[in-house]
Amino acid sequence: MYQNGSTKKLQRVNYMNKAFLFTFAILLFFISSCSKKSSTIGSNEGKANFELPESNFGYLTTRSKIKFETPNQSLSGTGSIRIKQDSVIWMSITAALGIEAGRVLVTQNEVAIMDRINRTYSVFDYPSLTRRFNFYVDYNILQEIFLGNMPFPLQEKDKINRKGNVWEVKQQFANLLVENFMHAGIMKLENLEIVQKPINNSLKMSFDGYENVNGMPIPFKSAVSLNYDTSGKKQQTTIQIEHSRVDISAEALTFPFSIPDRYTRI
């Protein structure tokens, strides 16, 4: 059956929306731990202090380009992200034809995902996410990664060493092996690698293009590579995010997330 250009674009939007929701779920699986509290810990090199800066801001907004690559297709779109520190993360994804594909709302209590193409939505509280993925899920982890900070809490057993201008922090949480590579000058992530044993699912993230926004280094470019097992077959999904603009201010933002009655919960 003949399909015109608009129909094909809508199918691409639908596929991108599903890919986004699937990828977000996998990210929640990996980015799971206790909230980050410590800021100083003894290093393996001469017990020198390893200090992490505090990230303080009121509200943060971005305009971003987002590209997804899955085993089946490569898709791109634009996104808008808003954050109220320690409170709310809001995201809107727009794909082909200027159609909003979906929204995500992350609060201290729950994660809500709205699929505007298929008219469905999902809401998870953190206890249910913890049961679903068998790891503790925490709002602060998502916020820290967005800012280029170490997502996992420092512990005395961590192995910390400096090589040139890079701090290497090796951690282990249950069956997760974590390697953080921090730029020594700004104490922000350059690379993050997480491996789930024994099945060797992995998440790799890179952070680049740091710019000073109101006195705080923000990564304007980040890339995610997810390698995971699906029905006995290894799959890879990659995400690239590039901000064209990042603003920090004390002025309050809105986080619109109203689910229509006609939407179906899944």
mmCIF file of N, CA and C in Angstrom, residues 77-138:
data_model
loop_
_atom_site.group_PDB
_atom_site.id
_atom_site.type_symbol
_atom_site.label_atom_id
_atom_site.label_comp_id
_atom_site.label_asym_id
_atom_site.label_seq_id
_atom_site.Cartn_x
_atom_site.Cartn_y
_atom_site.Cartn_z
ATOM 1 N N GLY A 77 16.022 14.272 16.806
ATOM 2 C CA GLY A 77 14.971 15.221 17.147
ATOM 3 C C GLY A 77 15.552 16.313 18.021
ATOM 4 N N THR A 78 14.683 17.169 18.512
ATOM 5 C CA THR A 78 15.113 18.233 19.406
ATOM 6 C C THR A 78 14.456 18.023 20.769
ATOM 7 N N GLY A 79 15.060 18.598 21.769
ATOM 8 C CA GLY A 79 14.519 18.420 23.105
ATOM 9 C C GLY A 79 14.639 19.672 23.937
ATOM 10 N N SER A 80 13.778 19.781 24.907
ATOM 11 C CA SER A 80 13.828 20.849 25.883
ATOM 12 C C SER A 80 13.856 20.213 27.259
ATOM 13 N N ILE A 81 14.800 20.638 28.092
ATOM 14 C CA ILE A 81 14.946 20.079 29.428
ATOM 15 C C ILE A 81 14.872 21.204 30.451
ATOM 16 N N ARG A 82 14.133 20.975 31.515
ATOM 17 C CA ARG A 82 14.035 21.941 32.610
ATOM 18 C C ARG A 82 14.281 21.218 33.925
ATOM 19 N N ILE A 83 15.036 21.845 34.794
ATOM 20 C CA ILE A 83 15.336 21.244 36.092
ATOM 21 C C ILE A 83 15.151 22.275 37.194
ATOM 22 N N LYS A 84 14.478 21.884 38.246
ATOM 23 C CA LYS A 84 14.505 22.616 39.505
ATOM 24 C C LYS A 84 15.362 21.800 40.445
ATOM 25 N N GLN A 85 16.463 22.365 40.930
ATOM 26 C CA GLN A 85 17.427 21.588 41.675
ATOM 27 C C GLN A 85 16.792 20.804 42.815
ATOM 28 N N ASP A 86 17.151 19.512 42.860
ATOM 29 C CA ASP A 86 16.722 18.604 43.920
ATOM 30 C C ASP A 86 15.213 18.439 44.000
ATOM 31 N N SER A 87 14.521 18.730 42.886
ATOM 32 C CA SER A 87 13.069 18.686 42.949
ATOM 33 C C SER A 87 12.421 18.051 41.714
ATOM 34 N N VAL A 88 12.693 18.608 40.511
ATOM 35 C CA VAL A 88 11.989 18.188 39.304
ATOM 36 C C VAL A 88 12.937 18.182 38.103
ATOM 37 N N ILE A 89 12.834 17.145 37.286
ATOM 38 C CA ILE A 89 13.447 17.119 35.955
ATOM 39 C C ILE A 89 12.314 16.912 34.957
ATOM 40 N N TRP A 90 12.208 17.802 33.985
ATOM 41 C CA TRP A 90 11.146 17.754 32.973
ATOM 42 C C TRP A 90 11.781 17.731 31.601
ATOM 43 N N MET A 91 11.278 16.877 30.709
ATOM 44 C CA MET A 91 11.846 16.780 29.371
ATOM 45 C C MET A 91 10.729 16.664 28.339
ATOM 46 N N SER A 92 10.892 17.365 27.226
ATOM 47 C CA SER A 92 9.973 17.268 26.098
ATOM 48 C C SER A 92 10.782 16.935 24.851
ATOM 49 N N ILE A 93 10.324 15.930 24.092
ATOM 50 C CA ILE A 93 11.018 15.493 22.881
ATOM 51 C C ILE A 93 10.139 15.804 21.668
ATOM 52 N N THR A 94 10.709 16.508 20.691
ATOM 53 C CA THR A 94 10.006 16.844 19.458
ATOM 54 C C THR A 94 10.726 16.200 18.287
ATOM 55 N N ALA A 95 9.967 15.529 17.422
ATOM 56 C CA ALA A 95 10.572 14.827 16.292
ATOM 57 C C ALA A 95 10.098 15.443 14.974
ATOM 58 N N ALA A 96 9.897 14.607 13.945
ATOM 59 C CA ALA A 96 9.550 15.078 12.608
ATOM 60 C C ALA A 96 8.237 15.852 12.616
ATOM 61 N N LEU A 97 8.118 16.770 11.669
ATOM 62 C CA LEU A 97 6.921 17.581 11.481
ATOM 63 C C LEU A 97 6.643 18.501 12.667
ATOM 64 N N GLY A 98 7.616 18.646 13.553
ATOM 65 C CA GLY A 98 7.422 19.489 14.723
ATOM 66 C C GLY A 98 6.464 18.900 15.732
ATOM 67 N N ILE A 99 6.240 17.587 15.662
ATOM 68 C CA ILE A 99 5.295 16.922 16.566
ATOM 69 C C ILE A 99 5.994 16.551 17.866
ATOM 70 N N GLU A 100 5.378 16.888 18.994
ATOM 71 C CA GLU A 100 5.922 16.486 20.277
ATOM 72 C C GLU A 100 5.669 14.993 20.469
ATOM 73 N N ALA A 101 6.754 14.220 20.598
ATOM 74 C CA ALA A 101 6.638 12.766 20.698
ATOM 75 C C ALA A 101 6.342 12.312 22.116
ATOM 76 N N GLY A 102 6.896 12.999 23.106
ATOM 77 C CA GLY A 102 6.671 12.552 24.471
ATOM 78 C C GLY A 102 7.204 13.520 25.495
ATOM 79 N N ARG A 103 6.808 13.301 26.737
ATOM 80 C CA ARG A 103 7.301 14.081 27.867
ATOM 81 C C ARG A 103 7.681 13.142 28.999
ATOM 82 N N VAL A 104 8.639 13.588 29.791
ATOM 83 C CA VAL A 104 9.073 12.848 30.962
ATOM 84 C C VAL A 104 9.077 13.804 32.144
ATOM 85 N N LEU A 105 8.564 13.350 33.285
ATOM 86 C CA LEU A 105 8.586 14.141 34.502
ATOM 87 C C LEU A 105 9.173 13.283 35.619
ATOM 88 N N VAL A 106 10.294 13.731 36.176
ATOM 89 C CA VAL A 106 10.962 13.009 37.258
ATOM 90 C C VAL A 106 10.915 13.885 38.494
ATOM 91 N N THR A 107 10.348 13.374 39.563
ATOM 92 C CA THR A 107 10.292 14.101 40.833
ATOM 93 C C THR A 107 10.963 13.260 41.918
ATOM 94 N N GLN A 108 10.967 13.762 43.133
ATOM 95 C CA GLN A 108 11.537 13.014 44.239
ATOM 96 C C GLN A 108 10.695 11.788 44.593
ATOM 97 N N ASN A 109 9.458 11.729 44.079
ATOM 98 C CA ASN A 109 8.560 10.634 44.439
ATOM 99 C C ASN A 109 8.315 9.626 43.338
ATOM 100 N N GLU A 110 8.384 10.074 42.060
ATOM 101 C CA GLU A 110 8.018 9.177 40.979
ATOM 102 C C GLU A 110 8.579 9.618 39.638
ATOM 103 N N VAL A 111 8.473 8.716 38.664
ATOM 104 C CA VAL A 111 8.855 8.985 37.280
ATOM 105 C C VAL A 111 7.623 8.761 36.412
ATOM 106 N N ALA A 112 7.253 9.754 35.605
ATOM 107 C CA ALA A 112 6.100 9.642 34.711
ATOM 108 C C ALA A 112 6.560 9.853 33.274
ATOM 109 N N ILE A 113 6.101 8.988 32.369
ATOM 110 C CA ILE A 113 6.461 9.058 30.956
ATOM 111 C C ILE A 113 5.181 9.100 30.145
ATOM 112 N N MET A 114 5.029 10.123 29.296
ATOM 113 C CA MET A 114 3.830 10.276 28.480
ATOM 114 C C MET A 114 4.170 10.143 27.003
ATOM 115 N N ASP A 115 3.542 9.187 26.334
ATOM 116 C CA ASP A 115 3.708 8.943 24.903
ATOM 117 C C ASP A 115 2.566 9.645 24.173
ATOM 118 N N ARG A 116 2.883 10.785 23.574
ATOM 119 C CA ARG A 116 1.825 11.585 22.955
ATOM 120 C C ARG A 116 1.424 11.059 21.585
ATOM 121 N N ILE A 117 2.236 10.204 20.988
ATOM 122 C CA ILE A 117 1.897 9.628 19.683
ATOM 123 C C ILE A 117 0.909 8.490 19.851
ATOM 124 N N ASN A 118 1.201 7.573 20.767
ATOM 125 C CA ASN A 118 0.338 6.412 20.977
ATOM 126 C C ASN A 118 -0.714 6.641 22.063
ATOM 127 N N ARG A 119 -0.680 7.846 22.668
ATOM 128 C CA ARG A 119 -1.664 8.224 23.677
ATOM 129 C C ARG A 119 -1.668 7.248 24.856
ATOM 130 N N THR A 120 -0.468 6.994 25.361
ATOM 131 C CA THR A 120 -0.306 6.144 26.527
ATOM 132 C C THR A 120 0.612 6.841 27.528
ATOM 133 N N TYR A 121 0.617 6.335 28.756
ATOM 134 C CA TYR A 121 1.515 6.896 29.764
ATOM 135 C C TYR A 121 1.853 5.829 30.791
ATOM 136 N N SER A 122 2.955 6.057 31.495
ATOM 137 C CA SER A 122 3.382 5.167 32.572
ATOM 138 C C SER A 122 3.800 6.016 33.758
ATOM 139 N N VAL A 123 3.518 5.546 34.957
ATOM 140 C CA VAL A 123 3.924 6.232 36.180
ATOM 141 C C VAL A 123 4.535 5.186 37.116
ATOM 142 N N PHE A 124 5.734 5.464 37.602
ATOM 143 C CA PHE A 124 6.425 4.545 38.512
ATOM 144 C C PHE A 124 6.856 5.304 39.758
ATOM 145 N N ASP A 125 6.549 4.767 40.932
ATOM 146 C CA ASP A 125 7.196 5.308 42.124
ATOM 147 C C ASP A 125 8.527 4.582 42.293
ATOM 148 N N TYR A 126 9.382 5.090 43.144
ATOM 149 C CA TYR A 126 10.715 4.514 43.259
ATOM 150 C C TYR A 126 10.725 3.105 43.843
ATOM 151 N N PRO A 127 9.859 2.779 44.808
ATOM 152 C CA PRO A 127 9.812 1.380 45.248
ATOM 153 C C PRO A 127 9.468 0.402 44.121
ATOM 154 N N SER A 128 8.526 0.791 43.229
ATOM 155 C CA SER A 128 8.167 -0.105 42.126
ATOM 156 C C SER A 128 9.303 -0.218 41.116
ATOM 157 N N LEU A 129 10.027 0.897 40.875
ATOM 158 C CA LEU A 129 11.189 0.826 39.990
ATOM 159 C C LEU A 129 12.286 -0.039 40.603
ATOM 160 N N THR A 130 12.447 0.065 41.913
ATOM 161 C CA THR A 130 13.439 -0.754 42.592
ATOM 162 C C THR A 130 13.113 -2.236 42.424
ATOM 163 N N ARG A 131 11.841 -2.596 42.583
ATOM 164 C CA ARG A 131 11.446 -3.998 42.389
ATOM 165 C C ARG A 131 11.585 -4.409 40.937
ATOM 166 N N ARG A 132 11.264 -3.507 40.025
ATOM 167 C CA ARG A 132 11.291 -3.823 38.601
ATOM 168 C C ARG A 132 12.699 -4.115 38.119
ATOM 169 N N PHE A 133 13.680 -3.302 38.583
ATOM 170 C CA PHE A 133 15.044 -3.428 38.086
ATOM 171 C C PHE A 133 16.003 -4.036 39.103
ATOM 172 N N ASN A 134 15.487 -4.358 40.293
ATOM 173 C CA ASN A 134 16.292 -4.999 41.331
ATOM 174 C C ASN A 134 17.458 -4.135 41.798
ATOM 175 N N PHE A 135 17.318 -2.820 41.703
ATOM 176 C CA PHE A 135 18.289 -1.865 42.222
ATOM 177 C C PHE A 135 17.537 -0.669 42.781
ATOM 178 N N TYR A 136 18.137 -0.045 43.791
ATOM 179 C CA TYR A 136 17.533 1.161 44.353
ATOM 180 C C TYR A 136 17.643 2.307 43.351
ATOM 181 N N VAL A 137 16.529 2.976 43.078
ATOM 182 C CA VAL A 137 16.480 4.075 42.113
ATOM 183 C C VAL A 137 16.274 5.378 42.859
ATOM 184 N N ASP A 138 17.027 6.396 42.485
ATOM 185 C CA ASP A 138 17.026 7.648 43.228
ATOM 186 C C ASP A 138 17.012 8.834 42.271
#
